[in-house]
JSON list of C-alpha atoms in Angstrom, two decimals:
[
{"chain": "G", "resi": 24, "resn": "PRO", "atom": "CA", "xyz": [-76.16, 179.23, 131.38]},
{"chain": "G", "resi": 25, "resn": "PRO", "atom": "CA", "xyz": [-78.59, 181.09, 133.35]},
{"chain": "G", "resi": 26, "resn": "SER", "atom": "CA", "xyz": [-76.84, 181.26, 138.02]},
{"chain": "G", "resi": 27, "resn": "PRO", "atom": "CA", "xyz": [-78.22, 178.86, 140.60]},
{"chain": "G", "resi": 28, "resn": "PRO", "atom": "CA", "xyz": [-80.78, 179.28, 142.80]},
{"chain": "G", "resi": 29, "resn": "ARG", "atom": "CA", "xyz": [-79.68, 181.66, 144.87]},
{"chain": "G", "resi": 30, "resn": "ARG", "atom": "CA", "xyz": [-79.77, 180.29, 148.89]},
{"chain": "G", "resi": 31, "resn": "SER", "atom": "CA", "xyz": [-78.00, 182.63, 151.14]},
{"chain": "G", "resi": 32, "resn": "ARG", "atom": "CA", "xyz": [-80.27, 185.75, 152.13]},
{"chain": "G", "resi": 33, "resn": "ILE", "atom": "CA", "xyz": [-78.67, 188.11, 150.06]},
{"chain": "G", "resi": 34, "resn": "PRO", "atom": "CA", "xyz": [-80.64, 190.02, 147.83]},
{"chain": "G", "resi": 35, "resn": "ALA", "atom": "CA", "xyz": [-78.77, 190.22, 144.31]},
{"chain": "G", "resi": 36, "resn": "ASN", "atom": "CA", "xyz": [-77.08, 193.37, 143.33]},
{"chain": "G", "resi": 37, "resn": "ALA", "atom": "CA", "xyz": [-76.59, 194.94, 139.57]},
{"chain": "G", "resi": 38, "resn": "THR", "atom": "CA", "xyz": [-74.88, 193.14, 138.39]},
{"chain": "G", "resi": 39, "resn": "GLY", "atom": "CA", "xyz": [-76.44, 189.49, 139.66]},
{"chain": "G", "resi": 40, "resn": "LEU", "atom": "CA", "xyz": [-73.15, 189.07, 141.53]},
{"chain": "G", "resi": 41, "resn": "LEU", "atom": "CA", "xyz": [-71.29, 189.64, 144.46]},
{"chain": "G", "resi": 42, "resn": "TYR", "atom": "CA", "xyz": [-66.97, 190.87, 143.18]},
{"chain": "G", "resi": 43, "resn": "VAL", "atom": "CA", "xyz": [-63.93, 191.66, 145.54]},
{"chain": "G", "resi": 44, "resn": "ALA", "atom": "CA", "xyz": [-63.21, 194.81, 143.58]},
{"chain": "G", "resi": 45, "resn": "GLU", "atom": "CA", "xyz": [-59.28, 196.51, 144.14]},
{"chain": "G", "resi": 46, "resn": "ARG", "atom": "CA", "xyz": [-58.13, 198.99, 144.68]},
{"chain": "G", "resi": 47, "resn": "ALA", "atom": "CA", "xyz": [-55.20, 201.49, 143.56]},
{"chain": "G", "resi": 48, "resn": "GLY", "atom": "CA", "xyz": [-52.55, 201.26, 145.69]},
{"chain": "G", "resi": 49, "resn": "ASN", "atom": "CA", "xyz": [-54.18, 201.81, 149.15]},
{"chain": "G", "resi": 50, "resn": "VAL", "atom": "CA", "xyz": [-57.47, 202.16, 151.16]},
{"chain": "G", "resi": 51, "resn": "GLY", "atom": "CA", "xyz": [-58.25, 205.23, 149.32]},
{"chain": "G", "resi": 52, "resn": "GLY", "atom": "CA", "xyz": [-57.41, 204.34, 145.90]},
{"chain": "G", "resi": 53, "resn": "GLU", "atom": "CA", "xyz": [-60.18, 204.64, 143.01]},
{"chain": "G", "resi": 54, "resn": "LEU", "atom": "CA", "xyz": [-61.53, 201.30, 143.30]},
{"chain": "G", "resi": 55, "resn": "ASN", "atom": "CA", "xyz": [-61.17, 199.70, 140.20]},
{"chain": "G", "resi": 56, "resn": "HIS", "atom": "CA", "xyz": [-63.64, 196.53, 139.27]},
{"chain": "G", "resi": 57, "resn": "LYS", "atom": "CA", "xyz": [-62.06, 194.06, 138.53]},
{"chain": "G", "resi": 58, "resn": "MET", "atom": "CA", "xyz": [-61.82, 190.05, 140.33]},
{"chain": "G", "resi": 59, "resn": "ASP", "atom": "CA", "xyz": [-58.96, 188.08, 139.51]},
{"chain": "G", "resi": 60, "resn": "HIS", "atom": "CA", "xyz": [-59.29, 184.49, 140.35]},
{"chain": "G", "resi": 61, "resn": "LEU", "atom": "CA", "xyz": [-57.24, 183.97, 142.82]},
{"chain": "G", "resi": 62, "resn": "ALA", "atom": "CA", "xyz": [-60.47, 185.52, 145.25]},
{"chain": "G", "resi": 63, "resn": "CYS", "atom": "CA", "xyz": [-61.60, 182.90, 144.55]},
{"chain": "G", "resi": 64, "resn": "PHE", "atom": "CA", "xyz": [-60.34, 181.36, 147.73]},
{"chain": "G", "resi": 65, "resn": "LEU", "atom": "CA", "xyz": [-61.82, 184.10, 149.75]},
{"chain": "G", "resi": 66, "resn": "PRO", "atom": "CA", "xyz": [-64.92, 182.09, 149.77]},
{"chain": "G", "resi": 67, "resn": "GLY", "atom": "CA", "xyz": [-63.06, 178.96, 150.81]},
{"chain": "G", "resi": 68, "resn": "VAL", "atom": "CA", "xyz": [-61.82, 180.91, 154.20]},
{"chain": "G", "resi": 69, "resn": "LEU", "atom": "CA", "xyz": [-65.02, 182.39, 154.87]},
{"chain": "G", "resi": 70, "resn": "ALA", "atom": "CA", "xyz": [-67.21, 178.26, 154.99]},
{"chain": "G", "resi": 71, "resn": "LEU", "atom": "CA", "xyz": [-63.99, 177.55, 156.72]},
{"chain": "G", "resi": 72, "resn": "GLY", "atom": "CA", "xyz": [-64.54, 179.96, 160.04]},
{"chain": "G", "resi": 73, "resn": "ALA", "atom": "CA", "xyz": [-67.54, 179.74, 159.62]},
{"chain": "G", "resi": 74, "resn": "GLY", "atom": "CA", "xyz": [-67.68, 175.67, 159.48]},
{"chain": "G", "resi": 75, "resn": "HIS", "atom": "CA", "xyz": [-65.77, 176.20, 163.13]},
{"chain": "G", "resi": 76, "resn": "GLY", "atom": "CA", "xyz": [-68.69, 178.20, 164.39]},
{"chain": "G", "resi": 77, "resn": "LEU", "atom": "CA", "xyz": [-66.95, 181.99, 163.17]},
{"chain": "G", "resi": 78, "resn": "GLY", "atom": "CA", "xyz": [-68.86, 184.28, 161.33]},
{"chain": "G", "resi": 79, "resn": "ASP", "atom": "CA", "xyz": [-71.98, 184.66, 162.66]},
{"chain": "G", "resi": 80, "resn": "ARG", "atom": "CA", "xyz": [-71.34, 188.38, 162.95]},
{"chain": "G", "resi": 81, "resn": "TRP", "atom": "CA", "xyz": [-68.80, 190.93, 162.66]},
{"chain": "G", "resi": 82, "resn": "GLY", "atom": "CA", "xyz": [-67.12, 193.46, 164.29]},
{"chain": "G", "resi": 83, "resn": "GLY", "atom": "CA", "xyz": [-65.13, 190.45, 166.35]},
{"chain": "G", "resi": 84, "resn": "GLY", "atom": "CA", "xyz": [-67.68, 191.70, 169.49]},
{"chain": "G", "resi": 85, "resn": "ASN", "atom": "CA", "xyz": [-66.12, 195.17, 168.69]},
{"chain": "G", "resi": 86, "resn": "ARG", "atom": "CA", "xyz": [-68.56, 197.80, 168.60]},
{"chain": "G", "resi": 87, "resn": "ILE", "atom": "CA", "xyz": [-66.77, 199.76, 166.66]},
{"chain": "G", "resi": 88, "resn": "ARG", "atom": "CA", "xyz": [-65.86, 197.06, 163.95]},
{"chain": "G", "resi": 89, "resn": "ARG", "atom": "CA", "xyz": [-69.62, 195.24, 164.07]},
{"chain": "G", "resi": 90, "resn": "GLY", "atom": "CA", "xyz": [-71.18, 199.10, 163.68]},
{"chain": "G", "resi": 91, "resn": "LEU", "atom": "CA", "xyz": [-68.75, 199.79, 160.19]},
{"chain": "G", "resi": 92, "resn": "ALA", "atom": "CA", "xyz": [-69.00, 196.09, 159.20]},
{"chain": "G", "resi": 93, "resn": "HIS", "atom": "CA", "xyz": [-72.68, 197.00, 158.44]},
{"chain": "G", "resi": 94, "resn": "ALA", "atom": "CA", "xyz": [-72.50, 199.77, 156.96]},
{"chain": "G", "resi": 95, "resn": "ALA", "atom": "CA", "xyz": [-70.16, 198.05, 154.38]},
{"chain": "G", "resi": 96, "resn": "LEU", "atom": "CA", "xyz": [-72.81, 195.66, 154.26]},
{"chain": "G", "resi": 97, "resn": "ALA", "atom": "CA", "xyz": [-75.22, 198.53, 154.05]},
{"chain": "G", "resi": 98, "resn": "ARG", "atom": "CA", "xyz": [-73.10, 199.75, 150.89]},
{"chain": "G", "resi": 99, "resn": "LEU", "atom": "CA", "xyz": [-73.13, 196.83, 149.27]},
{"chain": "G", "resi": 100, "resn": "GLY", "atom": "CA", "xyz": [-77.65, 196.90, 149.81]},
{"chain": "G", "resi": 101, "resn": "LEU", "atom": "CA", "xyz": [-76.72, 194.37, 152.62]},
{"chain": "G", "resi": 102, "resn": "PRO", "atom": "CA", "xyz": [-79.27, 193.42, 155.12]},
{"chain": "G", "resi": 103, "resn": "ALA", "atom": "CA", "xyz": [-76.94, 193.36, 158.93]},
{"chain": "G", "resi": 104, "resn": "SER", "atom": "CA", "xyz": [-78.06, 190.40, 159.58]},
{"chain": "G", "resi": 105, "resn": "THR", "atom": "CA", "xyz": [-75.74, 188.77, 156.41]},
{"chain": "G", "resi": 106, "resn": "THR", "atom": "CA", "xyz": [-73.21, 186.21, 157.44]},
{"chain": "G", "resi": 107, "resn": "HIS", "atom": "CA", "xyz": [-69.68, 184.96, 156.27]},
{"chain": "G", "resi": 108, "resn": "LEU", "atom": "CA", "xyz": [-71.00, 182.00, 155.48]},
{"chain": "G", "resi": 109, "resn": "ASP", "atom": "CA", "xyz": [-73.68, 183.99, 153.34]},
{"chain": "G", "resi": 110, "resn": "ILE", "atom": "CA", "xyz": [-70.91, 185.72, 151.18]},
{"chain": "G", "resi": 111, "resn": "ALA", "atom": "CA", "xyz": [-69.05, 182.84, 151.24]},
{"chain": "G", "resi": 112, "resn": "ARG", "atom": "CA", "xyz": [-71.47, 180.84, 148.80]},
{"chain": "G", "resi": 113, "resn": "GLU", "atom": "CA", "xyz": [-72.38, 184.71, 146.84]},
{"chain": "G", "resi": 114, "resn": "LEU", "atom": "CA", "xyz": [-68.64, 184.79, 146.28]},
{"chain": "G", "resi": 115, "resn": "ALA", "atom": "CA", "xyz": [-68.11, 181.08, 144.88]},
{"chain": "G", "resi": 116, "resn": "ARG", "atom": "CA", "xyz": [-71.03, 181.82, 142.74]},
{"chain": "G", "resi": 117, "resn": "THR", "atom": "CA", "xyz": [-69.33, 184.06, 141.30]},
{"chain": "G", "resi": 118, "resn": "CYS", "atom": "CA", "xyz": [-66.01, 182.33, 140.35]},
{"chain": "G", "resi": 119, "resn": "VAL", "atom": "CA", "xyz": [-69.04, 179.41, 139.76]},
{"chain": "G", "resi": 120, "resn": "GLN", "atom": "CA", "xyz": [-69.41, 181.78, 136.91]},
{"chain": "G", "resi": 121, "resn": "MET", "atom": "CA", "xyz": [-66.85, 182.84, 135.87]},
{"chain": "G", "resi": 122, "resn": "TYR", "atom": "CA", "xyz": [-65.81, 178.35, 134.72]},
{"chain": "G", "resi": 123, "resn": "ALA", "atom": "CA", "xyz": [-69.20, 178.74, 133.08]},
{"chain": "G", "resi": 124, "resn": "ARG", "atom": "CA", "xyz": [-70.16, 181.80, 131.50]},
{"chain": "G", "resi": 125, "resn": "THR", "atom": "CA", "xyz": [-66.62, 180.60, 128.47]},
{"chain": "G", "resi": 126, "resn": "SER", "atom": "CA", "xyz": [-66.71, 178.60, 125.87]},
{"chain": "G", "resi": 127, "resn": "THR", "atom": "CA", "xyz": [-64.47, 176.15, 126.95]},
{"chain": "G", "resi": 128, "resn": "GLY", "atom": "CA", "xyz": [-65.62, 175.72, 130.77]},
{"chain": "G", "resi": 129, "resn": "LEU", "atom": "CA", "xyz": [-61.92, 177.48, 131.40]},
{"chain": "G", "resi": 130, "resn": "ALA", "atom": "CA", "xyz": [-61.76, 180.79, 133.60]},
{"chain": "G", "resi": 131, "resn": "PRO", "atom": "CA", "xyz": [-59.92, 183.63, 132.81]},
{"chain": "G", "resi": 132, "resn": "GLU", "atom": "CA", "xyz": [-56.75, 184.95, 135.32]},
{"chain": "G", "resi": 133, "resn": "MET", "atom": "CA", "xyz": [-59.19, 187.75, 136.37]},
{"chain": "G", "resi": 134, "resn": "VAL", "atom": "CA", "xyz": [-62.71, 189.69, 134.78]},
{"chain": "G", "resi": 135, "resn": "HIS", "atom": "CA", "xyz": [-63.79, 193.34, 134.59]},
{"chain": "G", "resi": 136, "resn": "PHE", "atom": "CA", "xyz": [-67.99, 194.07, 136.36]},
{"chain": "G", "resi": 137, "resn": "ALA", "atom": "CA", "xyz": [-69.95, 197.53, 135.75]},
{"chain": "G", "resi": 138, "resn": "ALA", "atom": "CA", "xyz": [-69.92, 199.92, 138.14]},
{"chain": "G", "resi": 139, "resn": "GLU", "atom": "CA", "xyz": [-73.13, 199.38, 140.05]},
{"chain": "G", "resi": 140, "resn": "GLY", "atom": "CA", "xyz": [-75.33, 202.83, 138.93]},
{"chain": "G", "resi": 141, "resn": "ALA", "atom": "CA", "xyz": [-73.80, 203.84, 136.02]},
{"chain": "G", "resi": 142, "resn": "VAL", "atom": "CA", "xyz": [-72.10, 202.39, 133.55]},
{"chain": "G", "resi": 143, "resn": "SER", "atom": "CA", "xyz": [-67.87, 205.00, 133.40]},
{"chain": "G", "resi": 144, "resn": "SER", "atom": "CA", "xyz": [-67.03, 205.05, 130.05]},
{"chain": "G", "resi": 145, "resn": "ALA", "atom": "CA", "xyz": [-64.28, 203.09, 130.95]},
{"chain": "G", "resi": 146, "resn": "TRP", "atom": "CA", "xyz": [-66.48, 200.24, 131.18]},
{"chain": "G", "resi": 147, "resn": "ARG", "atom": "CA", "xyz": [-67.83, 200.90, 127.64]},
{"chain": "G", "resi": 148, "resn": "ASP", "atom": "CA", "xyz": [-64.24, 201.17, 125.66]},
{"chain": "G", "resi": 149, "resn": "LEU", "atom": "CA", "xyz": [-63.77, 197.97, 126.99]},
{"chain": "G", "resi": 150, "resn": "LEU", "atom": "CA", "xyz": [-67.03, 197.06, 125.14]},
{"chain": "G", "resi": 151, "resn": "GLY", "atom": "CA", "xyz": [-66.62, 198.44, 122.35]},
{"chain": "G", "resi": 152, "resn": "LYS", "atom": "CA", "xyz": [-62.65, 196.97, 121.96]},
{"chain": "G", "resi": 153, "resn": "GLU", "atom": "CA", "xyz": [-62.23, 193.67, 119.23]},
{"chain": "G", "resi": 154, "resn": "SER", "atom": "CA", "xyz": [-59.72, 192.57, 122.55]},
{"chain": "G", "resi": 155, "resn": "THR", "atom": "CA", "xyz": [-62.14, 191.83, 125.22]},
{"chain": "G", "resi": 156, "resn": "THR", "atom": "CA", "xyz": [-65.03, 189.42, 125.06]},
{"chain": "G", "resi": 157, "resn": "SER", "atom": "CA", "xyz": [-68.51, 189.96, 126.39]},
{"chain": "G", "resi": 158, "resn": "HIS", "atom": "CA", "xyz": [-70.89, 187.40, 129.63]},
{"chain": "G", "resi": 159, "resn": "GLY", "atom": "CA", "xyz": [-73.13, 189.05, 131.17]},
{"chain": "G", "resi": 160, "resn": "ASP", "atom": "CA", "xyz": [-72.04, 190.32, 133.79]},
{"chain": "G", "resi": 161, "resn": "PHE", "atom": "CA", "xyz": [-69.12, 190.94, 132.99]},
{"chain": "G", "resi": 162, "resn": "VAL", "atom": "CA", "xyz": [-65.54, 191.25, 130.58]},
{"chain": "G", "resi": 163, "resn": "VAL", "atom": "CA", "xyz": [-62.75, 188.84, 130.05]},
{"chain": "G", "resi": 164, "resn": "LYS", "atom": "CA", "xyz": [-59.49, 191.63, 128.16]},
{"chain": "G", "resi": 165, "resn": "LEU", "atom": "CA", "xyz": [-57.90, 189.57, 125.40]},
{"chain": "G", "resi": 166, "resn": "GLN", "atom": "CA", "xyz": [-54.41, 189.29, 127.98]},
{"chain": "G", "resi": 167, "resn": "ASP", "atom": "CA", "xyz": [-56.64, 187.80, 130.84]},
{"chain": "G", "resi": 168, "resn": "ALA", "atom": "CA", "xyz": [-58.63, 184.51, 129.10]},
{"chain": "G", "resi": 169, "resn": "HIS", "atom": "CA", "xyz": [-55.63, 182.27, 129.95]},
{"chain": "G", "resi": 170, "resn": "ASN", "atom": "CA", "xyz": [-56.16, 179.82, 132.48]},
{"chain": "G", "resi": 171, "resn": "VAL", "atom": "CA", "xyz": [-53.63, 178.59, 134.82]},
{"chain": "G", "resi": 172, "resn": "LEU", "atom": "CA", "xyz": [-55.21, 175.67, 136.29]},
{"chain": "G", "resi": 173, "resn": "ARG", "atom": "CA", "xyz": [-54.98, 178.09, 139.43]},
{"chain": "G", "resi": 174, "resn": "PRO", "atom": "CA", "xyz": [-56.94, 176.02, 142.83]},
{"chain": "G", "resi": 175, "resn": "GLU", "atom": "CA", "xyz": [-58.42, 178.97, 144.28]},
{"chain": "G", "resi": 176, "resn": "THR", "atom": "CA", "xyz": [-62.06, 178.11, 143.01]},
{"chain": "G", "resi": 177, "resn": "VAL", "atom": "CA", "xyz": [-62.53, 173.84, 143.23]},
{"chain": "G", "resi": 178, "resn": "GLU", "atom": "CA", "xyz": [-60.39, 174.77, 146.59]},
{"chain": "G", "resi": 179, "resn": "SER", "atom": "CA", "xyz": [-63.14, 176.78, 147.43]},
{"chain": "G", "resi": 180, "resn": "LEU", "atom": "CA", "xyz": [-65.97, 174.86, 146.29]},
{"chain": "G", "resi": 181, "resn": "TYR", "atom": "CA", "xyz": [-64.62, 171.69, 148.63]},
{"chain": "G", "resi": 182, "resn": "VAL", "atom": "CA", "xyz": [-65.13, 173.13, 151.81]},
{"chain": "G", "resi": 183, "resn": "LEU", "atom": "CA", "xyz": [-68.88, 174.89, 151.03]},
{"chain": "G", "resi": 184, "resn": "TRP", "atom": "CA", "xyz": [-69.64, 170.89, 150.63]},
{"chain": "G", "resi": 185, "resn": "LYS", "atom": "CA", "xyz": [-68.24, 169.55, 153.75]},
{"chain": "G", "resi": 186, "resn": "THR", "atom": "CA", "xyz": [-68.70, 172.66, 155.27]},
{"chain": "G", "resi": 187, "resn": "THR", "atom": "CA", "xyz": [-73.07, 172.95, 154.04]},
{"chain": "G", "resi": 188, "resn": "ASN", "atom": "CA", "xyz": [-73.35, 169.08, 152.34]},
{"chain": "G", "resi": 189, "resn": "GLU", "atom": "CA", "xyz": [-74.92, 172.13, 150.13]},
{"chain": "G", "resi": 190, "resn": "ARG", "atom": "CA", "xyz": [-74.82, 169.34, 146.00]},
{"chain": "G", "resi": 191, "resn": "GLU", "atom": "CA", "xyz": [-74.57, 172.90, 144.65]},
{"chain": "G", "resi": 192, "resn": "TRP", "atom": "CA", "xyz": [-71.39, 172.53, 144.67]},
{"chain": "G", "resi": 193, "resn": "ARG", "atom": "CA", "xyz": [-70.15, 169.47, 143.96]},
{"chain": "G", "resi": 194, "resn": "ASP", "atom": "CA", "xyz": [-72.03, 169.49, 140.74]},
{"chain": "G", "resi": 195, "resn": "ALA", "atom": "CA", "xyz": [-70.34, 172.69, 139.79]},
{"chain": "G", "resi": 196, "resn": "ALA", "atom": "CA", "xyz": [-66.88, 171.55, 140.99]},
{"chain": "G", "resi": 197, "resn": "TRP", "atom": "CA", "xyz": [-68.05, 168.74, 138.23]},
{"chain": "G", "resi": 198, "resn": "ALA", "atom": "CA", "xyz": [-68.67, 170.73, 135.69]},
{"chain": "G", "resi": 199, "resn": "MET", "atom": "CA", "xyz": [-65.09, 172.47, 136.22]},
{"chain": "G", "resi": 200, "resn": "TRP", "atom": "CA", "xyz": [-63.49, 169.11, 136.23]},
{"chain": "G", "resi": 201, "resn": "ARG", "atom": "CA", "xyz": [-65.37, 168.36, 132.62]},
{"chain": "G", "resi": 202, "resn": "GLY", "atom": "CA", "xyz": [-63.94, 171.78, 131.51]},
{"chain": "G", "resi": 203, "resn": "GLY", "atom": "CA", "xyz": [-60.78, 171.30, 132.24]},
{"chain": "G", "resi": 204, "resn": "GLY", "atom": "CA", "xyz": [-60.45, 167.83, 131.05]},
{"chain": "G", "resi": 205, "resn": "LYS", "atom": "CA", "xyz": [-61.51, 168.54, 127.68]},
{"chain": "G", "resi": 206, "resn": "HIS", "atom": "CA", "xyz": [-59.31, 171.19, 126.87]},
{"chain": "G", "resi": 207, "resn": "THR", "atom": "CA", "xyz": [-56.44, 171.38, 129.04]},
{"chain": "G", "resi": 208, "resn": "LYS", "atom": "CA", "xyz": [-54.72, 168.05, 127.43]}
]
């Protein structure tokens, strides 16, 4: 399915989806371009903060932390004016696509993204394996294709809907509910 219309000020990145990657070991570890379903709690946390007046400024008022945050946003191709709510919306759209792009309407436990700027040999290896399925911007390994009915995404969608009153989040939650009702009996 096509991605929903963009309402935030964040431009589409190379994959079109904003995601939370992992670092192996520690902050200096190798970047692994995968996102677990558990990360879908983050849009709700960011939206809760925004609903209480937080997140319009990065760094909590500290000039050094704000500078580091703006540098990180720039590395992602995002303007310094990006708010926590902007990030929440885009991460939630990625979580919704984890559901919408599967044949069952249920999200896998984790998805793998291509590294921006270069299609790595690891990504090509993932695409070439019979144990993966491609869903446009991401692939799912067979061992990660299961769904354990985690609540993180639907909770985030509820908080976004209550915070923004944008129908997009209700509609996405309803589509997820229908997928669950059809395939989890």
